[in-house]
CSV table of C-alpha atoms and ligand atoms in Angstrom, one decimal:
chain,number,residue,atom,x,y,z
A,1,MET,CA,14.8,-0.1,23.0
A,2,ASN,CA,14.3,3.5,24.0
A,3,LYS,CA,11.0,4.5,25.5
A,4,VAL,CA,9.0,5.5,22.6
A,5,ASN,CA,5.9,7.9,22.8
A,6,ILE,CA,4.2,5.9,20.2
A,7,ILE,CA,0.8,4.7,21.5
A,8,MET,CA,0.7,0.9,21.7
A,9,LYS,CA,-2.2,-0.2,19.7
A,10,ASN,CA,-3.7,-3.6,20.0
A,11,ASN,CA,-1.8,-6.2,18.3
A,12,PRO,CA,-4.4,-8.6,17.4
A,13,GLY,CA,-3.6,-12.2,17.2
A,14,LYS,CA,-4.4,-14.2,14.0
A,15,ASN,CA,-7.6,-15.5,15.1
A,16,THR,CA,-9.0,-12.3,16.7
A,17,LYS,CA,-11.8,-10.6,15.0
A,18,VAL,CA,-10.6,-7.3,14.2
A,19,SER,CA,-12.3,-4.1,13.1
A,20,SER,CA,-11.3,-2.3,9.9
A,21,ALA,CA,-8.9,0.5,10.2
A,22,LEU,CA,-9.8,1.9,6.7
A,23,ARG,CA,-12.4,0.7,4.1
A,24,THR,CA,-13.2,1.8,0.7
A,25,HIS,CA,-16.3,1.4,-1.3
A,26,GLY,CA,-16.5,2.1,-5.2
A,27,LEU,CA,-13.4,4.0,-5.2
A,28,ASN,CA,-12.3,5.5,-8.6
A,29,LEU,CA,-9.5,7.7,-9.7
A,30,ASN,CA,-9.2,8.6,-13.5
A,31,PHE,CA,-6.7,10.7,-15.3
A,32,GLN,CA,-7.2,12.9,-18.4
A,33,THR,CA,-4.5,12.3,-21.0
A,34,GLN,CA,-4.1,13.0,-24.8
A,35,LYS,CA,-4.9,9.4,-25.5
A,36,GLY,CA,-8.1,9.6,-23.6
A,37,ILE,CA,-9.2,8.9,-19.9
A,38,ILE,CA,-6.9,6.5,-17.9
A,39,ARG,CA,-8.9,4.5,-15.5
A,40,ALA,CA,-6.1,3.8,-12.9
A,41,VAL,CA,-8.3,2.8,-9.8
A,42,GLU,CA,-11.8,1.4,-10.7
A,43,ASN,CA,-14.6,0.5,-8.3
A,44,VAL,CA,-12.2,-0.6,-5.6
A,45,ASP,CA,-13.7,-2.3,-2.5
A,46,PHE,CA,-11.3,-3.4,0.2
A,47,GLU,CA,-10.4,-3.1,3.8
A,48,LEU,CA,-7.2,-2.7,5.8
A,49,LYS,CA,-7.9,-4.6,9.1
A,50,ASP,CA,-6.7,-2.9,12.3
A,51,GLY,CA,-3.1,-3.8,13.1
A,52,HIS,CA,-2.8,-6.0,10.1
A,53,THR,CA,-0.5,-5.7,7.1
A,54,THR,CA,-2.4,-5.8,3.9
A,55,VAL,CA,-0.3,-6.2,0.8
A,56,ILE,CA,-1.4,-4.9,-2.5
A,57,LEU,CA,0.2,-7.1,-5.1
A,58,GLY,CA,0.3,-6.7,-8.9
A,59,GLU,CA,2.7,-6.0,-11.8
A,60,SER,CA,3.8,-2.5,-12.7
A,61,GLY,CA,1.2,-0.4,-14.3
A,62,CYS,CA,-1.8,-1.9,-12.6
A,63,GLY,CA,-2.8,1.1,-10.4
A,64,LYS,CA,-1.1,0.5,-7.2
A,65,SER,CA,0.6,3.8,-6.7
A,66,SER,CA,-2.7,5.5,-7.9
A,67,LEU,CA,-4.6,3.7,-5.2
A,68,ALA,CA,-2.3,5.1,-2.7
A,69,ARG,CA,-2.7,8.6,-4.2
A,70,ALA,CA,-6.5,8.2,-4.0
A,71,LEU,CA,-6.4,7.2,-0.2
A,72,LEU,CA,-4.2,10.1,0.6
A,73,ARG,CA,-5.9,12.5,-1.9
A,74,LEU,CA,-2.5,13.4,-3.5
A,75,LEU,CA,-4.1,14.0,-6.9
A,76,PRO,CA,-2.2,15.0,-9.9
A,77,ASN,CA,-3.3,17.9,-12.0
A,78,ASN,CA,-4.8,15.9,-14.7
A,79,THR,CA,-7.2,14.1,-12.3
A,80,ALA,CA,-10.5,13.7,-14.3
A,81,ASN,CA,-12.5,11.8,-11.7
A,82,TYR,CA,-12.1,11.1,-8.2
A,83,ASP,CA,-14.9,9.5,-6.2
A,84,GLY,CA,-16.2,6.6,-4.0
A,85,GLU,CA,-16.1,6.1,-0.2
A,86,VAL,CA,-13.2,5.8,2.0
A,87,TRP,CA,-14.3,5.1,5.7
A,88,LEU,CA,-11.6,5.8,8.5
A,89,GLY,CA,-12.7,5.8,12.2
A,90,GLY,CA,-16.5,5.6,11.3
A,91,ARG,CA,-16.4,8.6,8.9
A,92,ASN,CA,-16.4,8.8,5.1
A,93,ILE,CA,-13.2,10.9,4.6
A,94,MET,CA,-14.3,11.5,1.0
A,95,GLU,CA,-16.6,14.0,2.3
A,96,PHE,CA,-13.9,16.1,4.1
A,97,SER,CA,-12.9,19.5,2.6
A,98,ASP,CA,-9.5,19.6,1.3
A,99,SER,CA,-8.4,21.5,4.4
A,100,GLN,CA,-10.1,19.1,6.7
A,101,PHE,CA,-8.3,16.4,4.9
A,102,ARG,CA,-4.9,18.1,5.2
A,103,THR,CA,-5.3,19.0,8.9
A,104,GLN,CA,-7.0,15.8,10.2
A,105,VAL,CA,-6.0,12.9,7.9
A,106,ARG,CA,-2.9,13.2,5.8
A,107,TRP,CA,0.1,12.4,7.7
A,108,ILE,CA,-1.8,12.3,11.0
A,109,LYS,CA,-4.2,9.4,10.5
A,110,ILE,CA,-2.8,8.0,7.2
A,111,SER,CA,0.8,8.4,6.0
A,112,LEU,CA,2.9,7.5,3.1
A,113,VAL,CA,6.4,6.1,2.4
A,114,PRO,CA,6.3,7.0,-1.3
A,115,GLN,CA,7.7,5.0,-4.2
A,116,ALA,CA,11.4,6.0,-4.5
A,117,ALA,CA,11.3,7.7,-1.2
A,118,MET,CA,15.0,8.3,-1.3
A,119,ASN,CA,14.5,11.1,-3.9
A,120,SER,CA,11.6,12.5,-1.8
A,121,PHE,CA,13.6,14.6,0.6
A,122,ASN,CA,14.6,18.3,0.0
A,123,PRO,CA,18.4,18.0,-0.6
A,124,VAL,CA,19.1,21.4,1.1
A,125,THR,CA,17.3,20.9,4.3
A,126,LYS,CA,18.5,18.5,7.1
A,127,ILE,CA,16.4,15.3,7.1
A,128,ALA,CA,15.4,15.6,10.7
A,129,LYS,CA,14.1,19.1,10.3
A,130,GLN,CA,11.9,17.7,7.3
A,131,ILE,CA,10.6,15.1,9.5
A,132,ALA,CA,9.9,17.4,12.3
A,133,GLU,CA,7.9,19.8,10.0
A,134,PRO,CA,4.4,18.1,9.9
A,135,LEU,CA,4.5,17.7,13.7
A,136,LEU,CA,5.0,21.7,14.0
A,137,VAL,CA,2.6,22.4,11.1
A,138,HIS,CA,-0.1,20.3,12.6
A,139,GLY,CA,0.3,21.6,16.2
A,140,LYS,CA,1.2,18.0,17.3
A,141,VAL,CA,3.9,19.5,19.5
A,142,ARG,CA,4.4,22.9,21.2
A,143,SER,CA,8.0,23.6,20.3
A,144,LYS,CA,10.8,22.7,18.1
A,145,LYS,CA,12.5,21.1,20.8
A,146,GLU,CA,9.7,18.7,21.5
A,147,ALA,CA,9.6,18.0,17.7
A,148,MET,CA,13.2,17.1,17.6
A,149,ARG,CA,12.8,14.9,20.5
A,150,LYS,CA,10.0,13.0,18.7
A,151,VAL,CA,12.3,12.7,15.7
A,152,SER,CA,15.0,11.3,17.9
A,153,GLU,CA,12.5,8.6,19.1
A,154,VAL,CA,11.5,7.6,15.6
A,155,PHE,CA,15.0,7.4,14.5
A,156,ASP,CA,15.5,4.8,17.3
A,157,LEU,CA,12.5,3.0,16.1
A,158,VAL,CA,13.5,2.7,12.6
A,159,GLY,CA,17.2,2.2,13.2
A,160,VAL,CA,18.7,5.6,12.1
A,161,PRO,CA,21.8,6.5,14.4
A,162,GLN,CA,21.2,9.6,16.3
A,163,ASP,CA,24.1,11.4,15.0
A,164,PHE,CA,22.2,11.5,11.6
A,165,ILE,CA,20.0,14.2,13.3
A,166,GLY,CA,22.3,16.9,12.0
A,167,ARG,CA,22.8,15.5,8.5
A,168,TYR,CA,21.6,16.4,5.1
A,169,PRO,CA,20.0,13.9,2.6
A,170,PHE,CA,23.2,13.4,0.6
A,171,GLU,CA,24.9,12.1,3.9
A,172,PHE,CA,22.4,9.3,4.0
A,173,SER,CA,22.9,5.9,2.1
A,174,GLY,CA,19.9,4.8,0.2
A,175,GLY,CA,19.0,2.4,2.9
A,176,MET,CA,19.3,5.2,5.6
A,177,GLN,CA,17.0,7.5,3.5
A,178,GLN,CA,14.4,4.7,3.2
A,179,ARG,CA,14.6,4.5,7.0
A,180,ALA,CA,14.2,8.2,7.3
A,181,ALA,CA,11.2,8.2,5.0
A,182,ILE,CA,9.6,5.5,7.3
A,183,ALA,CA,10.4,7.6,10.3
A,184,MET,CA,8.6,10.5,8.8
A,185,ALA,CA,5.7,8.4,8.2
A,186,LEU,CA,5.5,7.4,11.8
A,187,VAL,CA,6.3,10.6,13.5
A,188,ALA,CA,2.7,11.7,13.9
A,189,ASP,CA,1.5,8.4,15.3
A,190,PRO,CA,-0.8,7.6,12.3
A,191,ASP,CA,-3.3,4.7,12.3
A,192,VAL,CA,-2.3,3.6,8.8
A,193,ILE,CA,1.0,3.8,7.0
A,194,ILE,CA,0.8,3.3,3.2
A,195,MET,CA,4.3,1.9,1.8
A,196,ASP,CA,4.7,2.2,-1.9
A,197,GLU,CA,7.5,-0.4,-3.1
A,198,PRO,CA,9.5,0.5,0.2
A,199,THR,CA,12.4,-1.8,-0.6
A,200,SER,CA,12.5,-2.2,-4.4
A,201,ALA,CA,15.1,0.3,-5.0
A,202,LEU,CA,17.5,-1.2,-2.5
A,203,ASP,CA,20.0,-4.1,-2.6
A,204,LEU,CA,19.0,-7.4,-1.1
A,205,LEU,CA,20.7,-7.1,2.2
A,206,THR,CA,19.3,-3.7,2.9
A,207,GLN,CA,16.0,-4.9,1.9
A,208,ALA,CA,16.0,-7.7,4.3
A,209,ASN,CA,17.2,-5.3,7.1
A,210,ILE,CA,14.3,-3.0,6.3
A,211,MET,CA,11.8,-5.7,6.2
A,212,ASN,CA,13.0,-6.9,9.6
A,213,THR,CA,12.7,-3.3,10.8
A,214,LEU,CA,9.0,-3.0,9.3
A,215,LYS,CA,8.2,-6.2,11.3
A,216,LYS,CA,9.7,-4.7,14.4
A,217,ILE,CA,7.8,-1.4,14.2
A,218,LYS,CA,4.6,-3.3,13.6
A,219,TRP,CA,5.2,-5.3,16.6
A,220,GLU,CA,6.0,-2.4,18.8
A,221,THR,CA,3.4,0.1,17.7
A,222,GLY,CA,0.5,-2.0,16.3
A,223,VAL,CA,0.3,0.2,13.3
A,224,THR,CA,-1.8,-0.9,10.2
A,225,TYR,CA,0.3,-1.3,7.1
A,226,MET,CA,-0.7,-1.1,3.6
A,227,LEU,CA,2.3,-2.4,1.7
A,228,ILE,CA,2.5,-2.1,-2.0
A,229,THR,CA,4.7,-4.3,-4.0
A,230,HIS,CA,5.1,-6.0,-7.3
A,231,ASP,CA,7.3,-8.6,-5.6
A,232,VAL,CA,5.6,-11.8,-4.3
A,233,SER,CA,8.6,-12.7,-2.1
A,234,THR,CA,8.4,-9.3,-0.4
A,235,SER,CA,4.8,-9.7,0.2
A,236,SER,CA,5.1,-13.2,1.9
A,237,GLU,CA,7.4,-11.7,4.6
A,238,LEU,CA,4.8,-9.4,6.3
A,239,ALA,CA,1.4,-10.0,4.8
A,240,ASP,CA,-1.4,-10.8,6.9
A,241,ASP,CA,-3.9,-10.1,4.2
A,242,ILE,CA,-3.5,-9.8,0.3
A,243,ALA,CA,-5.3,-7.7,-2.3
A,244,VAL,CA,-4.1,-8.5,-5.9
A,245,MET,CA,-4.6,-5.6,-8.3
A,246,TYR,CA,-4.8,-6.0,-12.0
A,247,ALA,CA,-5.6,-3.3,-14.6
A,248,ALA,CA,-7.2,-0.8,-11.8
A,249,TRP,CA,-9.3,-3.7,-10.3
A,250,ILE,CA,-8.8,-5.6,-7.1
A,251,VAL,CA,-9.2,-9.1,-8.7
A,252,GLU,CA,-8.6,-11.2,-5.4
A,253,ARG,CA,-8.6,-10.6,-1.8
A,254,ALA,CA,-7.7,-13.2,0.9
A,255,GLU,CA,-5.9,-13.9,4.2
A,256,ALA,CA,-2.2,-14.4,3.3
A,257,LYS,CA,-2.0,-18.0,4.4
A,258,ASP,CA,-5.0,-19.0,2.4
A,259,PHE,CA,-3.7,-17.1,-0.7
A,260,PHE,CA,-0.2,-18.6,-0.6
A,261,ASP,CA,-1.6,-22.0,-0.2
A,262,ASN,CA,-4.1,-21.7,-2.9
A,263,PRO,CA,-4.4,-18.5,-5.0
A,264,LEU,CA,-7.8,-18.6,-6.8
A,265,HIS,CA,-7.7,-16.0,-9.5
A,266,PRO,CA,-5.8,-17.2,-12.7
A,267,TYR,CA,-3.7,-13.9,-12.5
A,268,SER,CA,-2.8,-14.6,-8.8
A,269,LYS,CA,-1.8,-18.2,-9.8
A,270,MET,CA,0.5,-16.9,-12.6
A,271,LEU,CA,2.1,-14.4,-10.3
A,272,MET,CA,2.8,-17.1,-7.6
A,273,ASP,CA,4.2,-19.5,-10.4
A,274,SER,CA,6.6,-16.5,-11.5
A,275,VAL,CA,8.4,-16.7,-8.2
A,276,PRO,CA,11.8,-18.5,-8.1
A,277,ARG,CA,11.7,-21.0,-5.1
A,278,LEU,CA,14.7,-22.6,-3.3
A,279,HIS,CA,13.4,-26.2,-3.3
A,280,ALA,CA,11.1,-26.2,-6.1
A,281,ASP,CA,10.7,-28.9,-8.7
A,282,LYS,CA,9.2,-26.3,-11.1
A,283,THR,CA,11.0,-23.6,-12.8
A,284,PRO,CA,9.5,-20.2,-12.5
A,285,ARG,CA,7.4,-19.0,-15.3
A,286,SER,CA,7.0,-15.5,-16.3
A,287,ILE,CA,3.6,-14.2,-17.1
A,288,PRO,CA,3.4,-13.8,-20.9
A,289,GLY,CA,2.3,-10.2,-22.2
A,290,THR,CA,1.8,-7.0,-20.1
A,291,PRO,CA,-1.1,-5.5,-18.3
A,292,PRO,CA,-3.2,-3.7,-20.8
A,293,PRO,CA,-3.1,0.2,-21.3
A,294,LEU,CA,-5.7,1.8,-19.0
A,295,TYR,CA,-7.3,4.0,-21.5
A,296,GLU,CA,-10.3,3.0,-23.7
A,297,MET,CA,-10.8,-0.2,-21.6
A,298,GLN,CA,-13.1,-2.4,-23.4
A,299,GLY,CA,-15.8,-4.5,-21.7
A,300,GLY,CA,-15.3,-8.0,-20.2
A,301,CYS,CA,-12.6,-9.2,-18.1
A,302,ARG,CA,-9.5,-7.2,-18.3
A,303,PHE,CA,-7.3,-10.3,-17.7
A,304,ALA,CA,-8.9,-12.3,-20.4
A,305,ALA,CA,-6.2,-11.5,-23.0
A,306,ARG,CA,-3.6,-13.3,-20.9
A,307,CYS,CA,-5.7,-15.9,-19.2
A,308,PRO,CA,-5.1,-19.6,-19.7
A,309,GLU,CA,-8.6,-20.3,-18.5
A,310,ARG,CA,-10.5,-17.8,-20.6
A,311,HIS,CA,-14.1,-18.9,-21.6
A,312,ASN,CA,-17.1,-17.5,-23.1
A,313,ASP,CA,-18.4,-15.6,-19.8
A,314,CYS,CA,-15.2,-13.6,-20.0
A,315,ASP,CA,-16.6,-11.1,-22.5
A,316,ARG,CA,-18.6,-9.6,-19.8
A,317,GLU,CA,-17.1,-8.0,-16.6
A,318,PRO,CA,-17.1,-10.6,-13.8
A,319,PRO,CA,-18.6,-9.6,-10.4
A,320,VAL,CA,-16.9,-10.4,-7.3
A,321,PHE,CA,-17.6,-13.9,-6.1
A,322,GLU,CA,-16.9,-15.3,-2.5
A,323,PRO,CA,-16.2,-19.1,-3.1
A,324,GLN,CA,-15.1,-19.5,0.5
A,325,PRO,CA,-15.8,-17.4,3.5
A,326,GLY,CA,-13.2,-14.6,3.6
A,327,ARG,CA,-12.1,-15.1,0.0
A,328,LYS,CA,-13.2,-12.8,-2.8
A,329,VAL,CA,-12.3,-13.2,-6.4
A,330,LYS,CA,-13.4,-11.2,-9.5
A,331,CYS,CA,-13.5,-14.1,-11.9
A,332,TRP,CA,-16.3,-16.1,-13.7
A,333,LEU,CA,-14.6,-19.4,-12.8
A,334,TYR,CA,-16.1,-19.0,-9.4
A,335,LYS,CA,-19.6,-18.5,-10.5
A,336,ARG,CA,-22.1,-20.4,-8.4
A,337,ASN,CA,-24.2,-22.6,-10.5
B,1,ADP,N1,-0.7,11.5,-13.5
B,1,ADP,C1,-1.1,10.6,-14.4
B,1,ADP,N2,-1.5,10.8,-15.6
B,1,ADP,C2,-1.8,10.0,-16.5
B,1,ADP,N3,-1.5,8.7,-16.4
B,1,ADP,C3,-1.0,8.1,-15.3
B,1,ADP,C4,-0.8,9.1,-14.2
B,1,ADP,N4,-0.3,8.6,-13.1
B,1,ADP,C5,-0.2,7.2,-13.4
B,1,ADP,N5,-0.9,7.0,-14.6
B,1,ADP,C6,-1.0,5.8,-15.3
B,1,ADP,O1,-1.9,5.0,-14.6
B,1,ADP,C7,-1.6,3.6,-14.6
B,1,ADP,C8,-1.4,3.1,-13.3
B,1,ADP,O2,-0.1,3.6,-12.8
B,1,ADP,P1,0.4,3.4,-11.3
B,1,ADP,O3,-0.7,3.7,-10.4
B,1,ADP,O4,1.5,4.1,-11.2
B,1,ADP,O5,0.7,1.8,-11.4
B,1,ADP,P2,1.6,0.9,-10.5
B,1,ADP,O6,2.0,1.7,-9.2
B,1,ADP,O7,0.8,-0.4,-10.3
B,1,ADP,O8,2.8,0.6,-11.3
B,1,ADP,C9,-0.4,3.5,-15.5
B,1,ADP,O9,-0.7,3.3,-16.9
B,1,ADP,C10,0.3,5.0,-15.4
B,1,ADP,O10,1.0,5.3,-16.6
B,2,MG,MG1,3.8,2.2,-8.5
């Protein structure tokens, strides 16, 4: 391993009490469409613990990418409402002006490996130059030479061979482009990296290789990951903590080991039952139906229409209950009597 200039952050052990790297409170993101307002992120409270990997798990269309956009303030033009609190390093960054956010937060403190990252590079500019750009723009380095040195270090870290430095995007395979996108997210030594379905467009072997690389990077840098995926098996590889998202809500939060042993929310249970297992006696069961469209949401629990445990309470929106310390679940089944 080359000497990498990335600051070694604490790599907290499983039982260490860790501070939160990022915390949200009442975060909302709505879009205006012809059909009405889409509530893509609603009243989201969660935290990313320092040095941990938090997996955001949920089917397609549940608002996971919108949550990433909300955290990075990458808002589409039809944004109708964006509010709430996002705490980072003791400050509510929702109060930052756009220019403060651009110069102090995005790419520097929180970076993104976007969904379908392999299409995110400009095809006519060498990838290394594109990776170096934020360093130069934000004055993180004094010269182009220094920027390229940094790119070369992150290429080593993510496993892109050095001779790719002079290459254009079309000269990278899908897997290599994905590694380059991870390099770009790492280059400015952020505290938090948000990865949106980082391996879902890749073949299984490449997926496995990239997951191993992500583990190695986490081990070597102590960076905090937020890993978005619809795939339970991907999540189990890296997760320290889990947040399950359904129809714009976070419906369950738990430490990964507790979650995989015993998921609490009926949606989480069905997600877990949908996973094929090597030595299982049960065949995997897919979840009937689809997540609801996110406009004109009715009151009540949004999972009720698909829920095998639906009962009278479910006509009202459930609050978040904490049935065991450290486990939060937005479901009436856990109401304390
Ligand atoms: N700019 C937008 N305008 C309108 N609707 C959007 C926009 N972006 C996302 N959506 C809708 O918001 C919902 C959540 O989308 P998304 O955050 O991409 O979910 P996920 O990443 O979990 O698949 C979907 O119904 C999607 O169609
Ligand atoms: Mg998405």
